[in-house]
Coordinates of C-alpha atoms in Angstrom, one line a residue:
X1 CA 101.6 -284.5 43.4
X2 CA 100.7 -287.8 41.8
X3 CA 103.2 -288.3 39.0
X4 CA 101.2 -291.1 37.3
X5 CA 100.6 -289.9 33.7
X6 CA 98.5 -292.9 32.6
X7 CA 95.2 -291.2 33.3
X8 CA 94.0 -287.6 32.8
X9 CA 94.3 -285.7 36.1
X10 CA 92.3 -282.5 36.3
X11 CA 94.8 -281.1 38.8
X12 CA 97.6 -280.9 36.3
X13 CA 99.5 -277.7 36.2
X14 CA 100.1 -276.0 32.8
X15 CA 103.8 -277.1 33.0
X16 CA 103.0 -280.8 33.1
X17 CA 105.0 -282.3 30.2
X18 CA 102.6 -285.2 29.5
X19 CA 99.0 -284.3 28.9
X20 CA 96.2 -286.5 27.5
X21 CA 93.9 -284.9 24.9
X22 CA 90.5 -286.0 23.7
X23 CA 91.9 -288.8 21.5
X24 CA 93.9 -290.3 24.3
X25 CA 97.1 -289.4 22.6
X26 CA 100.0 -288.1 24.6
X27 CA 100.7 -284.5 24.2
X28 CA 104.1 -283.0 25.0
X29 CA 103.8 -279.4 26.2
X30 CA 107.5 -278.8 26.7
X31 CA 108.7 -275.6 25.0
X32 CA 110.7 -275.9 21.8
X33 CA 114.4 -275.0 21.8
X34 CA 113.6 -271.8 19.8
X35 CA 111.1 -270.7 22.5
X36 CA 113.6 -271.4 25.3
X37 CA 116.3 -269.5 23.4
X38 CA 114.1 -266.5 22.7
X39 CA 112.9 -266.3 26.3
X40 CA 116.4 -266.5 27.5
X41 CA 117.5 -263.5 25.3
X42 CA 114.4 -261.5 26.3
X43 CA 114.9 -262.2 30.0
X44 CA 118.6 -261.3 29.7
X45 CA 117.7 -257.9 28.3
X46 CA 115.1 -257.3 31.0
X47 CA 117.6 -258.3 33.7
X48 CA 120.4 -256.0 32.3
X49 CA 118.2 -252.9 32.0
X50 CA 116.3 -253.7 35.2
X51 CA 119.5 -254.0 37.2
X52 CA 121.0 -250.7 35.8
X53 CA 117.8 -248.7 36.2
X54 CA 116.8 -249.9 39.7
X55 CA 120.3 -249.7 41.1
X56 CA 120.6 -246.1 39.9
X57 CA 117.3 -245.3 41.6
X58 CA 118.4 -246.8 44.9
X59 CA 121.7 -245.0 44.8
X60 CA 120.0 -241.7 44.0
X61 CA 117.4 -241.9 46.7
X62 CA 119.7 -243.6 49.2
X63 CA 122.7 -241.2 49.0
X64 CA 122.2 -238.2 46.7
X65 CA 118.7 -237.0 47.5
X66 CA 119.0 -235.2 50.8
X67 CA 115.4 -234.2 51.3
X68 CA 113.1 -237.2 51.4
X69 CA 109.4 -237.3 50.7
X70 CA 106.8 -240.0 51.1
X71 CA 107.0 -240.7 47.3
X72 CA 110.7 -241.1 47.5
X73 CA 110.3 -243.8 50.2
X74 CA 107.8 -245.6 48.0
X75 CA 110.1 -245.3 44.9
X76 CA 113.1 -246.7 46.8
X77 CA 111.0 -249.7 47.9
X78 CA 109.7 -250.3 44.4
X79 CA 113.3 -250.3 43.2
X80 CA 114.2 -252.9 45.9
X81 CA 111.2 -255.1 44.8
X82 CA 112.1 -254.9 41.2
X83 CA 115.8 -255.6 42.0
X84 CA 114.9 -258.7 43.9
X85 CA 113.1 -260.1 40.8
X86 CA 115.6 -259.1 38.1
X87 CA 118.4 -260.5 40.3
X88 CA 116.5 -263.8 40.5
X89 CA 115.6 -263.9 36.8
X90 CA 119.0 -265.1 35.5
X91 CA 119.3 -267.7 38.3
X92 CA 115.8 -269.0 37.4
X93 CA 116.8 -269.3 33.7
X94 CA 120.1 -271.0 34.6
X95 CA 118.4 -273.6 36.8
X96 CA 115.6 -274.3 34.3
X97 CA 118.1 -275.0 31.5
X98 CA 120.3 -277.2 33.7
X99 CA 117.8 -279.2 35.8
X100 CA 117.9 -277.1 39.0
X101 CA 121.4 -277.9 40.2
X102 CA 121.1 -275.3 43.0
X103 CA 118.6 -277.6 44.9
X104 CA 115.2 -277.3 46.5
X105 CA 115.9 -274.3 48.7
X106 CA 116.9 -272.2 45.6
X107 CA 113.8 -273.6 43.9
X108 CA 111.5 -272.3 46.6
X109 CA 113.3 -268.9 47.0
X110 CA 113.6 -268.1 43.3
X111 CA 110.0 -269.1 42.5
X112 CA 108.9 -266.9 45.4
X113 CA 110.9 -263.9 44.1
X114 CA 108.3 -263.2 41.4
X115 CA 105.4 -263.3 43.9
X116 CA 107.1 -261.0 46.3
X117 CA 107.9 -258.5 43.5
X118 CA 104.4 -258.8 42.1
X119 CA 102.5 -258.1 45.4
X120 CA 104.9 -255.6 46.9
X121 CA 105.7 -253.7 43.7
X122 CA 102.1 -253.3 42.5
X123 CA 100.8 -252.3 46.0
X124 CA 103.6 -249.8 46.3
X125 CA 102.7 -248.3 42.9
X126 CA 99.1 -247.9 44.2
X127 CA 100.6 -246.2 47.3
X128 CA 102.4 -243.8 45.0
X129 CA 99.2 -242.9 43.2
X130 CA 97.5 -242.4 46.5
X131 CA 100.3 -240.1 47.8
X132 CA 100.2 -238.0 44.6
X133 CA 96.4 -237.8 45.0
X134 CA 96.8 -236.4 48.5
X135 CA 99.6 -234.0 47.4
X136 CA 97.7 -232.6 44.4
X137 CA 94.0 -233.1 44.9
X138 CA 94.0 -232.6 48.7
X139 CA 96.9 -230.2 48.7
X140 CA 95.4 -227.6 51.0
X141 CA 94.2 -230.1 53.6
X142 CA 97.5 -232.1 53.6
X143 CA 100.1 -229.3 53.5
X144 CA 100.5 -229.2 57.2
X145 CA 100.5 -233.0 57.8
X146 CA 103.0 -234.0 55.0
X147 CA 106.1 -232.6 56.7
X148 CA 106.4 -235.7 58.9
X149 CA 104.9 -238.1 56.5
X150 CA 108.2 -239.9 55.7
X151 CA 108.0 -242.1 58.8
X152 CA 104.4 -243.0 58.0
X153 CA 105.6 -243.9 54.5
X154 CA 108.2 -246.3 56.0
X155 CA 105.5 -247.9 58.1
X156 CA 103.3 -248.3 55.1
X157 CA 106.1 -249.9 53.1
X158 CA 106.9 -252.3 56.0
X159 CA 103.2 -253.3 56.1
X160 CA 103.2 -253.9 52.3
X161 CA 106.3 -256.1 52.6
X162 CA 104.8 -258.2 55.4
X163 CA 101.5 -258.5 53.4
X164 CA 103.5 -259.5 50.3
X165 CA 105.4 -262.2 52.2
X166 CA 102.2 -263.5 53.6
X167 CA 100.6 -263.8 50.2
X168 CA 103.7 -265.5 48.9
X169 CA 103.5 -268.3 51.5
X170 CA 101.5 -270.7 49.3
X171 CA 104.2 -270.5 46.6
X172 CA 107.0 -270.9 49.2
X173 CA 105.4 -273.9 50.9
X174 CA 104.1 -275.9 47.9
X175 CA 106.9 -275.3 45.3
X176 CA 109.1 -278.4 45.1
X177 CA 111.5 -280.2 42.9
X178 CA 110.4 -283.4 41.2
X179 CA 111.4 -285.5 38.3
X180 CA 109.1 -285.1 35.3
X181 CA 109.2 -288.0 32.7
X182 CA 108.2 -287.3 29.1
X183 CA 106.7 -290.5 27.7
X184 CA 106.9 -289.2 24.1
X185 CA 110.6 -288.2 24.3
X186 CA 111.4 -291.0 26.8
X187 CA 113.4 -288.5 28.8
X188 CA 113.2 -287.1 32.3
X189 CA 113.9 -283.7 33.7
X190 CA 114.0 -282.0 37.1
X191 CA 111.4 -279.2 37.3
X192 CA 110.5 -276.7 40.0
X193 CA 106.8 -276.3 40.2
X194 CA 103.8 -276.2 42.6
X195 CA 103.3 -279.7 43.8
X196 CA 100.6 -281.1 46.1
X197 CA 100.0 -284.2 48.1
X198 CA 96.3 -284.5 47.5
X199 CA 93.8 -283.3 44.8
X200 CA 91.7 -281.3 47.2
X201 CA 94.6 -279.0 48.1
X202 CA 95.7 -278.9 44.4
X203 CA 92.3 -277.7 43.3
X204 CA 92.2 -275.1 46.0
X205 CA 95.7 -273.7 45.5
X206 CA 95.6 -273.8 41.7
X207 CA 92.6 -271.5 41.8
X208 CA 93.5 -269.4 44.8
X209 CA 97.1 -268.5 43.8
X210 CA 96.4 -267.1 40.3
X211 CA 93.2 -265.5 41.7
X212 CA 95.2 -263.6 44.3
X213 CA 97.7 -262.6 41.7
X214 CA 95.0 -261.2 39.5
X215 CA 93.1 -259.5 42.3
X216 CA 95.8 -258.1 44.6
X217 CA 98.6 -257.9 42.0
X218 CA 96.7 -256.3 39.2
X219 CA 93.0 -255.4 39.7
X220 CA 93.3 -253.6 43.1
X221 CA 96.3 -251.5 42.1
X222 CA 94.7 -250.7 38.8
X223 CA 91.5 -249.5 40.4
X224 CA 93.4 -247.3 42.9
X225 CA 95.6 -245.9 40.1
X226 CA 92.6 -245.1 37.8
X227 CA 90.7 -243.4 40.6
X228 CA 93.6 -241.4 41.9
X229 CA 95.1 -240.3 38.6
X230 CA 91.6 -239.5 37.2
X231 CA 91.1 -237.1 40.1
X232 CA 94.7 -235.7 39.5
X233 CA 94.0 -235.0 35.9
X234 CA 90.7 -233.2 36.7
X235 CA 92.6 -231.1 39.2
X236 CA 95.4 -230.3 36.8
X237 CA 92.9 -229.3 34.1
X238 CA 91.5 -226.7 36.4
X239 CA 94.9 -225.1 36.9
X240 CA 96.6 -222.5 34.7
X241 CA 100.1 -223.9 35.1
X242 CA 102.3 -224.1 31.9
X243 CA 103.5 -227.5 33.1
X244 CA 100.0 -229.1 33.4
X245 CA 100.1 -230.6 29.9
X246 CA 103.4 -232.4 30.6
X247 CA 102.1 -233.6 34.0
X248 CA 98.9 -235.0 32.4
X249 CA 100.9 -236.8 29.7
X250 CA 103.1 -238.4 32.4
X251 CA 100.0 -239.5 34.3
X252 CA 98.5 -241.1 31.1
X253 CA 101.8 -242.8 30.4
X254 CA 102.0 -244.3 33.9
X255 CA 98.5 -245.8 33.6
X256 CA 98.8 -246.8 30.0
X257 CA 102.1 -248.7 30.4
X258 CA 100.8 -250.4 33.5
X259 CA 97.8 -251.7 31.6
X260 CA 99.8 -252.6 28.5
X261 CA 102.3 -254.6 30.5
X262 CA 100.0 -256.4 32.9
X263 CA 96.5 -256.7 31.3
X264 CA 97.5 -259.3 28.6
X265 CA 99.1 -261.6 31.1
X266 CA 96.2 -261.4 33.6
X267 CA 93.6 -262.0 30.8
X268 CA 95.4 -265.1 29.6
X269 CA 95.9 -266.2 33.3
X270 CA 92.2 -265.8 33.9
X271 CA 91.4 -267.9 30.8
X272 CA 93.9 -270.6 31.9
X273 CA 92.6 -270.7 35.4
X274 CA 89.0 -271.0 34.3
X275 CA 89.9 -274.0 32.1
X276 CA 92.1 -275.8 34.6
X277 CA 89.6 -278.6 35.3
X278 CA 88.3 -279.2 31.8
X279 CA 89.9 -281.3 29.0
X280 CA 91.5 -279.3 26.3
X281 CA 92.8 -280.1 22.9
X282 CA 96.6 -280.5 22.5
X283 CA 97.1 -277.7 20.0
X284 CA 94.9 -275.3 21.9
X285 CA 96.9 -276.0 25.0
X286 CA 100.2 -275.4 23.3
X287 CA 99.0 -272.1 21.9
X288 CA 97.7 -271.0 25.2
X289 CA 100.9 -271.8 27.0
X290 CA 102.9 -270.0 24.3
X291 CA 100.7 -266.9 24.7
X292 CA 101.0 -267.2 28.5
X293 CA 104.8 -267.2 28.3
X294 CA 104.9 -264.3 25.9
X295 CA 102.5 -262.2 28.0
X296 CA 104.4 -263.0 31.1
X297 CA 107.6 -261.7 29.5
X298 CA 105.8 -258.5 28.7
X299 CA 104.7 -258.2 32.3
X300 CA 108.3 -258.6 33.3
X301 CA 109.2 -255.5 31.3
X302 CA 107.5 -253.3 33.9
X303 CA 110.5 -253.8 36.1
X304 CA 112.6 -251.9 33.5
X305 CA 110.1 -249.2 32.9
X306 CA 109.3 -248.3 36.5
X307 CA 112.6 -246.3 36.9
X308 CA 111.9 -244.4 33.7
X309 CA 108.3 -243.6 34.6
X310 CA 108.6 -242.8 38.2
X311 CA 112.1 -241.4 38.5
X312 CA 114.0 -240.4 35.4
X313 CA 111.1 -238.3 34.2
X314 CA 111.5 -236.0 37.2
X315 CA 113.6 -232.9 36.8
X316 CA 115.2 -233.3 40.3
X317 CA 116.0 -236.9 39.7
X318 CA 117.7 -236.2 36.4
X319 CA 119.8 -233.6 38.2
X320 CA 120.9 -236.1 40.8
X321 CA 121.6 -238.6 38.0
X322 CA 123.9 -236.2 36.3
X323 CA 125.7 -235.8 39.6
X324 CA 126.1 -239.5 39.8
X325 CA 127.7 -239.6 36.3
X326 CA 129.9 -236.6 37.3
X327 CA 131.1 -238.4 40.4
X328 CA 131.8 -241.6 38.5
X329 CA 133.8 -239.6 36.0
X330 CA 135.6 -237.9 38.8
X331 CA 136.5 -241.2 40.5
X332 CA 137.6 -242.6 37.1
X333 CA 140.0 -239.7 36.6
X334 CA 141.2 -239.9 40.2
X335 CA 142.0 -243.7 39.6
X336 CA 143.8 -243.0 36.4
X337 CA 145.7 -240.0 37.5
X338 CA 146.6 -241.1 41.1
X339 CA 150.2 -240.0 40.5
X340 CA 149.1 -236.4 39.7
X341 CA 148.2 -235.2 43.2
X342 CA 147.7 -231.7 42.0
X343 CA 144.5 -232.6 40.2
X344 CA 141.3 -231.9 42.0
X345 CA 138.0 -233.3 40.7
X346 CA 134.8 -231.5 41.6
X347 CA 131.2 -232.8 41.1
X348 CA 127.7 -231.7 42.2
X349 CA 127.9 -233.5 45.5
X350 CA 131.6 -234.0 46.1
X351 CA 133.7 -230.9 46.7
X352 CA 137.3 -229.8 46.9
X353 CA 139.1 -228.0 49.5
X354 CA 136.8 -225.6 51.3
X355 CA 133.3 -226.6 50.3
X356 CA 130.8 -227.4 53.0
X357 CA 128.7 -229.8 50.8
X358 CA 130.6 -233.1 51.5
X359 CA 129.2 -236.3 50.1
X360 CA 129.4 -239.7 51.6
X361 CA 131.1 -240.7 48.3
X362 CA 134.1 -238.4 49.0
X363 CA 137.4 -240.1 49.1

């Protein structure tokens, strides 16, 4: 990227520190210390809850749930995608605050973590809605074919991961470290952003990358979810099951939280992308970047809510979760009372002397 800030460059990214407004006065778009601190706290909370929830989901589906379904395979992979991102989030925050001491490789990998999570996670949520559509709306037609569907679910997940990696290539290739000099503050800082050698590539990528994020990472999954869950609600309304109202509320919650988390960020991203190559006033640009950062943090919250929406609501999953807590309590007692060999601790999946239900967690 051309780092000369003397003239207005229509290929600037939103993170460029020096930006010229209509009155030819320099405009610093660097976030204030208060904004940096608040985002750090918010991302720390997202990271903590996201790690706990998604690790529990992976443990449950990986070790405790014996009978696997297609949805279980999707949920496990969603947890993996979310875990990749929440694991990268504190490293991103640390590097941004300290001038990226981990180097250019970490810059590329950590910036790519969000794209991989976005594409794979959202497409897998669309797959879950499609699987539930087949299981509920097309139940009679699919009953005989779902017994061996787990292997097809794994193939679909593999295809989703490959597709997500392919869509992440522009971020991986063009993300670089470079020194950014603030003429107003007369200071320089190392940043990790998309950087291009020529303006033609910059114009193409700065439209293509956010457009792909909005189309594949939001609009396509949203359309699939709305169609599938609308059909599911219509089917449930025709049934006489006592559980139908609870199921309908869960469906509405899944769609509503998806929209609440991702719609604001995608609307602001669309506005930003459409105004990339036009001059903007300094105050308007500052306001837009602040709204963009806030809405992005709201979108990050979905990583914490996925385990609650798709896993903890289920009765069977809650049962397995209680078994995990029981086993942890069991192991804690065993560690504390190792000298008391007469004590035997029994949980839902771990057994004592003559039980046949041995768990892989058994001592």
